[in-house]
CSV table of C-alpha atoms in Angstrom, one decimal:
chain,number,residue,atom,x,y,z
A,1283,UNK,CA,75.2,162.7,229.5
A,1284,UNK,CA,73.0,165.5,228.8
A,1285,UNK,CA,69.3,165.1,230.7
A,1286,UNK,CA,67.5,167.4,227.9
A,1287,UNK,CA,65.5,164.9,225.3
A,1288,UNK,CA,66.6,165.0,221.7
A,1289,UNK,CA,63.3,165.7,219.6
A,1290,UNK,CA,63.3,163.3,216.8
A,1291,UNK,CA,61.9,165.0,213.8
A,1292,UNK,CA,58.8,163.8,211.8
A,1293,UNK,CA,61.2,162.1,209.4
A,1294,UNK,CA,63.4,159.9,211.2
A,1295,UNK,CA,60.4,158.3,212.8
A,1296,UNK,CA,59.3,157.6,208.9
A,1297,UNK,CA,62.6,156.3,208.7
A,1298,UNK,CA,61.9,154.2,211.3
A,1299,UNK,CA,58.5,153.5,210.1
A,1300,UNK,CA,60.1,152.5,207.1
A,1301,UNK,CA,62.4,149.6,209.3
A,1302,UNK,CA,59.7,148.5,211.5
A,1303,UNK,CA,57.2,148.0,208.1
A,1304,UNK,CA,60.0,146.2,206.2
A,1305,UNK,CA,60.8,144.4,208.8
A,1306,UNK,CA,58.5,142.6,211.7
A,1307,UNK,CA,55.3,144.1,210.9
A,1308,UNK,CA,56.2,142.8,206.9
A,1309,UNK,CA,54.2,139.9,206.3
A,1310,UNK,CA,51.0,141.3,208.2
A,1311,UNK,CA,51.0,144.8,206.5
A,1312,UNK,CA,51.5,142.6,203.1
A,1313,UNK,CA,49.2,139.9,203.6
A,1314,UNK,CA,46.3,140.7,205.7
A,1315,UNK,CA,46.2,144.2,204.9
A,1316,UNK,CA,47.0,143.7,201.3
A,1317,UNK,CA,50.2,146.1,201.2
A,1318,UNK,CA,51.8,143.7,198.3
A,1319,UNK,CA,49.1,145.2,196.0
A,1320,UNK,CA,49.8,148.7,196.8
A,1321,UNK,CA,52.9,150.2,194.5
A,1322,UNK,CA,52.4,154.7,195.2
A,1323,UNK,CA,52.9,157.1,197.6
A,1324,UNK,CA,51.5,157.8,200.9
A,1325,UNK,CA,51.9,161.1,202.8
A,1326,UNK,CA,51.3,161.9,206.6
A,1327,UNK,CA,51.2,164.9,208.0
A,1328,UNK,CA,51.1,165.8,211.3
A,1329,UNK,CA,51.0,169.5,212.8
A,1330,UNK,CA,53.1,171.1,210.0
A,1331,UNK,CA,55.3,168.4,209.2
A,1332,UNK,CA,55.2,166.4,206.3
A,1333,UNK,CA,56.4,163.3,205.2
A,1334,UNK,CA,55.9,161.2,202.3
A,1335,UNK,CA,56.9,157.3,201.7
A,1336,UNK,CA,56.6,155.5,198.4
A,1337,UNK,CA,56.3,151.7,198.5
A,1338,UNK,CA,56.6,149.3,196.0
A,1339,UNK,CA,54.6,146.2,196.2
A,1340,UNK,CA,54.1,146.6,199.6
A,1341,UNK,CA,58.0,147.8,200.2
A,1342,UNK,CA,59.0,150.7,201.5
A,1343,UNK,CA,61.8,152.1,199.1
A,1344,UNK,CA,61.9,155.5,199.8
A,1345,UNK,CA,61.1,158.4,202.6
A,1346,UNK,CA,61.1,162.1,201.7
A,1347,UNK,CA,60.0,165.2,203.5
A,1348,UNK,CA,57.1,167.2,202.2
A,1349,UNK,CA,55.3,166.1,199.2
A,1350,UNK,CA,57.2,164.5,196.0
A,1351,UNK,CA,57.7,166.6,192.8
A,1352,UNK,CA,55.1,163.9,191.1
A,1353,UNK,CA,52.5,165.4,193.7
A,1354,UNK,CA,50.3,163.9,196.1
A,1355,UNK,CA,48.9,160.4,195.6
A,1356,UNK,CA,47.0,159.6,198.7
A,1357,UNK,CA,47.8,160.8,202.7
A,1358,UNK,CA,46.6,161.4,205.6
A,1359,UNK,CA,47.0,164.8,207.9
A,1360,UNK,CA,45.8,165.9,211.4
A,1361,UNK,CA,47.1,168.2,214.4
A,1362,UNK,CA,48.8,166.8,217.0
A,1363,UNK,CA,45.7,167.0,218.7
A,1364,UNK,CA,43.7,164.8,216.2
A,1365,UNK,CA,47.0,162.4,216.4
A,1366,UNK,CA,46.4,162.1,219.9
A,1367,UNK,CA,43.3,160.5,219.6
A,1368,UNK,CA,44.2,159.0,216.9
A,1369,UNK,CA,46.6,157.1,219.1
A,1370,UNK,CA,44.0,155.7,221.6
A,1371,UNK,CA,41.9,153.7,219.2
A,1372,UNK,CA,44.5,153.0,216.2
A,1373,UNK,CA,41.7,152.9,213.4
A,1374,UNK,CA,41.4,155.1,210.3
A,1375,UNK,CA,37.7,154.1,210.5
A,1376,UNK,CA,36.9,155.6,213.5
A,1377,UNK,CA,39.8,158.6,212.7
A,1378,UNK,CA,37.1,159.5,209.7
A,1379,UNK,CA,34.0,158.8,211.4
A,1380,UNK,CA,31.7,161.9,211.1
A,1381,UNK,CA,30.2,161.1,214.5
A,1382,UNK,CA,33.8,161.5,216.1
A,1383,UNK,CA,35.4,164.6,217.0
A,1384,UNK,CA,39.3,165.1,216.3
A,1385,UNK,CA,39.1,162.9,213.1
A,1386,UNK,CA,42.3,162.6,210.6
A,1387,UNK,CA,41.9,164.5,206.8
A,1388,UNK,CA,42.4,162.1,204.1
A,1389,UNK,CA,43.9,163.2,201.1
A,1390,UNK,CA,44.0,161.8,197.5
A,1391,UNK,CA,41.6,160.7,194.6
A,1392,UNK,CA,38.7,159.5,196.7
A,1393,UNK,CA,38.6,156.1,194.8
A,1394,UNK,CA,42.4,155.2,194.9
A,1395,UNK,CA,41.9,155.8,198.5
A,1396,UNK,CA,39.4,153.4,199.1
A,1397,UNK,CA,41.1,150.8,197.1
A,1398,UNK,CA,44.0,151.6,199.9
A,1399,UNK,CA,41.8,152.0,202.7
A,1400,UNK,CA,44.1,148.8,204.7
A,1401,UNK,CA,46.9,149.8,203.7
A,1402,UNK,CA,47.0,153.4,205.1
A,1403,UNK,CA,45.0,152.1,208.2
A,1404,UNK,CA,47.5,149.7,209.1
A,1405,UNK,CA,50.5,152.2,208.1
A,1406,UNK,CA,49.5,154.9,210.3
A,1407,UNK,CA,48.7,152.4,212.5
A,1408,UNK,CA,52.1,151.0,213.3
A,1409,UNK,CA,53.0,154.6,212.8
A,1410,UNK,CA,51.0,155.3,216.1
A,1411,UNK,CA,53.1,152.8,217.9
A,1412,UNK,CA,56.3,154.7,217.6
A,1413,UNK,CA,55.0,158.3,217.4
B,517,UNK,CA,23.0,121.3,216.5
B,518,UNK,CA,19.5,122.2,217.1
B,519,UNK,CA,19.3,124.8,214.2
B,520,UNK,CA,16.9,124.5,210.8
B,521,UNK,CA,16.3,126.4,208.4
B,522,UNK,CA,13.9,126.7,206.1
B,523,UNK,CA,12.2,129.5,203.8
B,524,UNK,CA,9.2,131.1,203.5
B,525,UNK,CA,7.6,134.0,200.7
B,526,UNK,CA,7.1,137.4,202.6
B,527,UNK,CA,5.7,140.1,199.6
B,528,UNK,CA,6.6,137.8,196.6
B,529,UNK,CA,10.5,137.5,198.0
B,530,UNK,CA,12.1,134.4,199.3
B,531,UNK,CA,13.4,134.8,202.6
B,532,UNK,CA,15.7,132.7,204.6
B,533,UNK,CA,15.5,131.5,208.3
B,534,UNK,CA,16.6,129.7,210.6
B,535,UNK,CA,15.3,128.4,213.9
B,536,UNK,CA,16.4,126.5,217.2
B,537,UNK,CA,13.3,124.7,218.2
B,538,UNK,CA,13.0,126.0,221.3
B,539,UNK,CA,9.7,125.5,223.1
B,540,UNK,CA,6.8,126.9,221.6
B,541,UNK,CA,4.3,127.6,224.4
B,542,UNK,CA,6.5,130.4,225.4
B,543,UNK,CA,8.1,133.1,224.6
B,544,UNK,CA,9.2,133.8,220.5
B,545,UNK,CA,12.3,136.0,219.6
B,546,UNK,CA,13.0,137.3,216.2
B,547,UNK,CA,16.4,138.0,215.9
B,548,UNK,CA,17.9,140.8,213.3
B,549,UNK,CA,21.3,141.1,211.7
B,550,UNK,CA,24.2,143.7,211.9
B,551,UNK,CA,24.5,145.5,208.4
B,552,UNK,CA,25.5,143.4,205.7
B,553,UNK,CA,25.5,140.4,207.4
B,554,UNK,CA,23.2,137.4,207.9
B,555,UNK,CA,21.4,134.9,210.6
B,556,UNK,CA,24.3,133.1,211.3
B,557,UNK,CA,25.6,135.6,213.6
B,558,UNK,CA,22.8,133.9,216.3
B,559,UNK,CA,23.6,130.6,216.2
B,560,UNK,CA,25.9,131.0,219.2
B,561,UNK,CA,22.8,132.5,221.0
B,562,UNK,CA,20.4,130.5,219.4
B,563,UNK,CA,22.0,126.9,221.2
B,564,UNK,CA,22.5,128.6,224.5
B,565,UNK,CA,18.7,129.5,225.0
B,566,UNK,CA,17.3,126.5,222.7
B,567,UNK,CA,15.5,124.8,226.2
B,568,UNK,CA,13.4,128.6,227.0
B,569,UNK,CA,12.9,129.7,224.2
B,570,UNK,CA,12.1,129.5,220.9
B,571,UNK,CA,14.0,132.0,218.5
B,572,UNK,CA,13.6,132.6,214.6
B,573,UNK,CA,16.4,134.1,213.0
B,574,UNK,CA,16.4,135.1,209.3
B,575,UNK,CA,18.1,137.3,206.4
B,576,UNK,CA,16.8,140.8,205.1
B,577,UNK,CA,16.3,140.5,201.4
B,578,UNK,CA,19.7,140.7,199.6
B,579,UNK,CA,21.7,139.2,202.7
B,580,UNK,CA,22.8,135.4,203.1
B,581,UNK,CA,20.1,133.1,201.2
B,582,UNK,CA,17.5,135.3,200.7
B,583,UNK,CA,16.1,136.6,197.6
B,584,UNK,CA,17.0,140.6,196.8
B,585,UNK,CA,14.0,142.9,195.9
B,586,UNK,CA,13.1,142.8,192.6
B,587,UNK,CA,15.1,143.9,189.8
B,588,UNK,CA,18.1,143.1,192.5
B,589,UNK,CA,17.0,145.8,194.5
B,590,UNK,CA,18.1,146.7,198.1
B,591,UNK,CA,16.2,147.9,201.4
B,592,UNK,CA,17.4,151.8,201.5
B,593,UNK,CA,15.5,153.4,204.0
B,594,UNK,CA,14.6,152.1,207.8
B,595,UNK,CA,10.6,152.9,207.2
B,596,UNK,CA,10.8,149.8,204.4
B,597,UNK,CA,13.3,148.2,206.9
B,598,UNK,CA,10.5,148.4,209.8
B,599,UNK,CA,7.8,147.5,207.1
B,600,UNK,CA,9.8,144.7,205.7
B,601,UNK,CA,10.7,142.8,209.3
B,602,UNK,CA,6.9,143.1,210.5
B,603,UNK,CA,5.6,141.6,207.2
B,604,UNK,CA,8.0,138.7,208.0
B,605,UNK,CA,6.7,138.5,211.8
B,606,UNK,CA,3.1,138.3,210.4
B,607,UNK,CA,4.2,135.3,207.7
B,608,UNK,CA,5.8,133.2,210.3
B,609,UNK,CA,2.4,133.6,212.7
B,610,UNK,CA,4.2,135.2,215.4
B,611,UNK,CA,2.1,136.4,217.9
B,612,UNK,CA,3.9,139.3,220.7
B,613,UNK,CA,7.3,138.8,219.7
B,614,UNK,CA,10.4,139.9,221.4
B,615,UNK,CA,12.4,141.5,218.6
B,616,UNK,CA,16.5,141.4,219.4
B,617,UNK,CA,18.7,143.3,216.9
B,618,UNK,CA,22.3,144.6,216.9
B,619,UNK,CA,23.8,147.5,215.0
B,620,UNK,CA,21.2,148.2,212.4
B,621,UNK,CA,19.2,145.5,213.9
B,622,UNK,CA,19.7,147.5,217.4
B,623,UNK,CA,18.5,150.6,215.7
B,624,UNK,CA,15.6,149.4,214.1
B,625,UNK,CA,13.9,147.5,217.6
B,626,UNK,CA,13.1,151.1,218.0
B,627,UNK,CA,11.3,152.4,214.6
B,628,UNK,CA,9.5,148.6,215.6
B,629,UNK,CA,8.6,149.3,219.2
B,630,UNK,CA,7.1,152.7,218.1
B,631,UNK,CA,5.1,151.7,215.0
B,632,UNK,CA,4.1,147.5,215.5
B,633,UNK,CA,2.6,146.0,218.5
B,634,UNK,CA,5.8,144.3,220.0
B,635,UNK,CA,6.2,142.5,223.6
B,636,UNK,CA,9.7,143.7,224.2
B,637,UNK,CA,12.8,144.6,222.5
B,638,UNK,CA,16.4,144.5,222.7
B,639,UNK,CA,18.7,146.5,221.4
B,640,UNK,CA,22.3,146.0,220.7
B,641,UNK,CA,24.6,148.5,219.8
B,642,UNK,CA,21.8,150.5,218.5
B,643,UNK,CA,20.5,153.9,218.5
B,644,UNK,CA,18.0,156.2,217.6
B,645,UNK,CA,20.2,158.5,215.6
B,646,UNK,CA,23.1,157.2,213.6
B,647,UNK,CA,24.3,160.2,211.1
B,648,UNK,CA,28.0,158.6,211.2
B,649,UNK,CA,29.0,157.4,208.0
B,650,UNK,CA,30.5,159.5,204.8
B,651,UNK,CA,28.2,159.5,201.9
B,652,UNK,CA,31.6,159.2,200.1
B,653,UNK,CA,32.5,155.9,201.5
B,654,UNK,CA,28.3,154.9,201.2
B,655,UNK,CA,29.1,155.5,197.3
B,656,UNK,CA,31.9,153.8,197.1
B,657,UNK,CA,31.1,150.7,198.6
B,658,UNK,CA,29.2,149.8,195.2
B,659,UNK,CA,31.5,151.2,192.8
B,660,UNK,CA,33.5,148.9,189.8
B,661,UNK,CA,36.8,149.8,191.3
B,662,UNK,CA,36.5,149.5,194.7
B,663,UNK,CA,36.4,145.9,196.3
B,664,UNK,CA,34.0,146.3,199.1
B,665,UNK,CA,35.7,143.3,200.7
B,666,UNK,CA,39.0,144.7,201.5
B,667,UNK,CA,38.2,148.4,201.6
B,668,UNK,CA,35.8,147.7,204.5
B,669,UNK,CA,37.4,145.4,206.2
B,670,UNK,CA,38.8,147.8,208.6
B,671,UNK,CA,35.5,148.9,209.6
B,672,UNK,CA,34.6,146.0,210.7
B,673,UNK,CA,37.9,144.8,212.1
B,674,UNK,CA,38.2,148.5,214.8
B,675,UNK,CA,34.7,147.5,216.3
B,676,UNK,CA,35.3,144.4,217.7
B,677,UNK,CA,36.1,144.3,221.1
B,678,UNK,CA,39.6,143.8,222.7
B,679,UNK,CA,38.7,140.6,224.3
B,680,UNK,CA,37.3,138.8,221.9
B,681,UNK,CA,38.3,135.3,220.6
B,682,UNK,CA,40.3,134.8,217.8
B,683,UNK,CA,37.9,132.3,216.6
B,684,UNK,CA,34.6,134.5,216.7
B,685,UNK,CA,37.2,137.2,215.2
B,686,UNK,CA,38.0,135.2,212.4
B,687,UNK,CA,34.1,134.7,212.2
B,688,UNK,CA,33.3,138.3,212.2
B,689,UNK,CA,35.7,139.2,209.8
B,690,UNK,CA,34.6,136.2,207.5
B,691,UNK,CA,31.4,137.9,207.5
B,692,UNK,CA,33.1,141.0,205.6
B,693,UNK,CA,34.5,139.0,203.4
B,694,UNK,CA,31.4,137.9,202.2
B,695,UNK,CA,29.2,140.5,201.9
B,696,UNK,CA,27.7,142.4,198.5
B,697,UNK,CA,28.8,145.6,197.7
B,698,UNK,CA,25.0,147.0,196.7
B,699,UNK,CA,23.2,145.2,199.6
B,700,UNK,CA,26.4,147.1,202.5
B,701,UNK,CA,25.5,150.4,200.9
B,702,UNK,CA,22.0,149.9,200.9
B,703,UNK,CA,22.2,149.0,204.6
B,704,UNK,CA,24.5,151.8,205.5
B,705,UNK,CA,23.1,154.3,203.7
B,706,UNK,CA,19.3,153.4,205.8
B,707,UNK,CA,21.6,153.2,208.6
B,708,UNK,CA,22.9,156.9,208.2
B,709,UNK,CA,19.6,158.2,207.6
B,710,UNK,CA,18.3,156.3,210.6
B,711,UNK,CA,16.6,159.4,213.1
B,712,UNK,CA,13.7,158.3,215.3
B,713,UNK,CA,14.1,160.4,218.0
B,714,UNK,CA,11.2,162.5,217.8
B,715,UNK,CA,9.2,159.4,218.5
B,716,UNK,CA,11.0,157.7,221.3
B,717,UNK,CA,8.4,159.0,223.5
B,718,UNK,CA,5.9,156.2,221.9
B,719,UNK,CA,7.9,153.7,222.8
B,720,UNK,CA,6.2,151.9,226.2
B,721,UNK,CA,7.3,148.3,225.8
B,722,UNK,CA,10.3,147.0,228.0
B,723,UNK,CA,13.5,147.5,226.7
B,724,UNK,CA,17.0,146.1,227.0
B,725,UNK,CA,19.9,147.8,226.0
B,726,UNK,CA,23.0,145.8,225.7
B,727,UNK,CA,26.4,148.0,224.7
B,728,UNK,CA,29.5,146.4,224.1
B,729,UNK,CA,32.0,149.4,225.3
B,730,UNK,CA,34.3,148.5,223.1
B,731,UNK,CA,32.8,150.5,220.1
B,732,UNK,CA,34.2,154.0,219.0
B,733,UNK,CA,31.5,154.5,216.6
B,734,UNK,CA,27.9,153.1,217.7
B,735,UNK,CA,29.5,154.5,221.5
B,736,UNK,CA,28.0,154.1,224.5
B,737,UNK,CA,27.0,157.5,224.8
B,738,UNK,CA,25.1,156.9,222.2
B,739,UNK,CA,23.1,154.1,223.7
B,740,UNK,CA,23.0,156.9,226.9
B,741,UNK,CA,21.4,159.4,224.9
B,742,UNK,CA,18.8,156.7,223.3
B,743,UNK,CA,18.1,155.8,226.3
B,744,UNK,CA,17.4,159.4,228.3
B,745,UNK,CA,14.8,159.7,225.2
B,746,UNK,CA,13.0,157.0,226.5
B,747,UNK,CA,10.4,158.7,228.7
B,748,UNK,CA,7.2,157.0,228.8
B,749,UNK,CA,8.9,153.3,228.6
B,750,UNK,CA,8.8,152.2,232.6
B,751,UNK,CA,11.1,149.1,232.0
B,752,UNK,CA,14.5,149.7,230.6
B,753,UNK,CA,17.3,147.3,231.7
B,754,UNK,CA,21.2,148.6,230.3
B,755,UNK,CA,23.7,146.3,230.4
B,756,UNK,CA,27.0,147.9,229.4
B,757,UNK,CA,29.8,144.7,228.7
B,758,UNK,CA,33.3,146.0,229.0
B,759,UNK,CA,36.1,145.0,226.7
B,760,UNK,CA,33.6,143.9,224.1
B,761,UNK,CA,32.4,146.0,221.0
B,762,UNK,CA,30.2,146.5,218.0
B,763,UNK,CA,29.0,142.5,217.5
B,764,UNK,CA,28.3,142.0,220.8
B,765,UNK,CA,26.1,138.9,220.0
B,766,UNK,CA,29.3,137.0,218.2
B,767,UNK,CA,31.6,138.3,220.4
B,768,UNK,CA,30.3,137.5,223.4
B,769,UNK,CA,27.0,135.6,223.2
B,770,UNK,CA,27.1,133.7,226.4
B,771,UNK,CA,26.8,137.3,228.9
B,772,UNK,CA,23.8,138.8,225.8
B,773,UNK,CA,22.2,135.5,226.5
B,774,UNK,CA,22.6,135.4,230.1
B,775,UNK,CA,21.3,139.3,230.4
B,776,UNK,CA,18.4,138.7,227.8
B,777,UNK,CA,17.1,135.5,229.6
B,778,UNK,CA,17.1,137.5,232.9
B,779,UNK,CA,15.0,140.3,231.3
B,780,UNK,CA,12.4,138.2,229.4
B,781,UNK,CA,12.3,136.7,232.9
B,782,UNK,CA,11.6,139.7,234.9
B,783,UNK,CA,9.1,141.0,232.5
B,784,UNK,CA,7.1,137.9,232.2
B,785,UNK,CA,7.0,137.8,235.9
B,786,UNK,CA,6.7,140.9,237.3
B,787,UNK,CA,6.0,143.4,234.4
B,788,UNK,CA,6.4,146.4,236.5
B,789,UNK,CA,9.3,149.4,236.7
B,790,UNK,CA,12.5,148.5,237.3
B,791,UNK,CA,15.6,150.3,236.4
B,792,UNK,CA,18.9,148.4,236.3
B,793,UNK,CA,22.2,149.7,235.5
């Protein structure tokens, strides 16, 4: 069995983002963080990677690398750097604070991002878990 | 339950508060509210120190039961904040009052200690500068298509500490739930423009800092750096709580009340420099 450690690219994690937010983090990311509303696209990107998933109400029904030919609805993109922190504190509130340093770019109609704000949080938040 | 409310008229506005009957030959302590918020966030506080003291709680125009400005206008800018909170200390007859806030409440003990003739302060999670939120985000919290509700409840949710209760968690985020879209922004917005640091050298009553550590925007360096600007106050007492954040006084009320208690202790007795970290 070879020792070296297979680098999973950036989208077969957001395939298995896609299981783990179909599956047992489901009924949080619909319910508390209102995901069942939410029918678009969201798009991480981290370093030069990018990935995009499209839910339907709430669902995840599709992953594709880079950004869809129907352009970019709303995202969220940082080094791996500004992912690192990210992973420490797990909130898109703090990852846009102006007072922080290494904060996360949000991407999309400012509005339509707002109206999304839990959604992507909790997203990139279970995305943090298996990064 | 020892705690009444009642309202009185402070510059033609209604205002809500609430009190806990505590003793009234001693010491009085208004209490302030995090952004958005109301009173309710003391009465955890309020029952613990109901036999020492007597403390009067009450909402900011636009927040809980009281009245909004007129025309349904919101507080904006921490001068009218100050302004607003004194005229309310004069209406209720209190006489060198200890003035407790947290968040904006934490902030605005300072513009209070440097401008009104205050006993003492406490400050929780506050700071003298706060530059931290998106104007963005201030705009959108009052906009048609954005429910302020849900698209802040995040903000809310990553400052509470990691060993809070799910109860007073429930609680805290209950409190986002209900809050008004115009009254947050107006809060935040005062909030983001708060800078009183050129005058922190005016400030010469006794202090108490209380930081829940668990806060990755109002920080601890922060507090730290509020506090260093301190230089002619000769009683500052910091008491960093770990594992708690950003609504320290819901979150953990039974440690703020211990550590206020001891410092409205050591000040009435002793009143001289002490230093505590």
């Amino acid at each position: 069995m070879s020792m070296v450690e297979k680098k999973i690219s950036m989208y077969e994690k957001m395939l298995q983002l896609k299981e783990k937010i179909n599956g047992e983090e489901a009924q949080k990311f619909k319910e508390f963080y209102n995901g069942k509303f939410f029918s678009g696209d969201i798009t991480i990107t981290e370093k030069m990677e990018t990935v995009t998933l499209t839910f339907h109400h709430g669902k995840c029904i599709d992953v594709v690398e880079g950004i869809p030919n129907s352009g970019l609805d709303i995202g969220v993109s940082g080094s791996k750097e500004d992912w690192d922190k990210f992973v420490t504190h797990k909130s898109l509130s703090v990852a846009t604070n102006k007072g922080n340093s290494n904060n996360l770019t949000t991407h999309g109609g400012a509005i339509r991002f707002r109206q999304n704000f839990n959604v992507v949080a909790q997203l990139i938040r279970v995305y943090a878990s298996i990064r | 339950m020892g705690i009444n409310g009642f309202y009185i008229t402070v510059s033609g506005i209604k205002i809500y508060c609430e009190t806990n009957n505590g003793p009234e030959n001693g010491d009085t302590i208004i209490c302030l509210h995090t952004a958005g918020r109301e009173n309710r966030q003391y009465h955890d506080m309020m029952e613990i120190l109901k036999d020492k003291y007597q403390m009067i709680s009450f909402d900011m125009p636009a927040h809980g039961k009281s009245w909004p400005l007129a025309g349904n206008k919101v507080i904006n800018n921490y001068v009218d904040y100050g302004k607003f909170v004194w005229a309310v200390i004069e209406e209720l007859g209190v006489k060198d009052p200890i003035v407790i806030g947290c968040s904006m409440g934490g902030n605005i003990v300072y513009h209070l200690a440097q401008e009104y003739p205050v006993k003492a302060i406490c400050s929780m999670q506050g700071s003298d500068y706060t530059p931290t939120i998106d104007e963005k985000i201030l705009e959108l919290l009052n906009h048609p298509y954005v429910n302020p509700q849900h698209s802040h409840l995040e903000f809310s949710e990553c400052l509470i500490g990691s060993a809070t209760t799910q109860e007073r968690r429930d609680f805290i985020l209950w409190g986002v739930m209900q809050e008004i879209g115009i009254t947050k922004q107006g809060d935040l917005t005062q909030y983001n423009g708060f800078d009183v640091r050129e005058k922190m050298d005016q400030v010469t009553c006794p202090v108490l800092v209380v930081h829940g550590l668990d806060d990755k925007i109002a920080t601890g360096e922060m507090a730290e750096a509020t506090m260093s600007r301190l230089t002619n106050c000769k009683t500052i007492v910091y008491r960093p709580i770990e594992d708690y954040g950003h609504f320290i006084l819901v979150e953990n009320p039974e440690l703020v009340s211990v550590y206020l208690d001891e410092f409205i202790q050591m000040i009435d007795k002793q009143g001289k420099v002490e230093v505590l970290n």
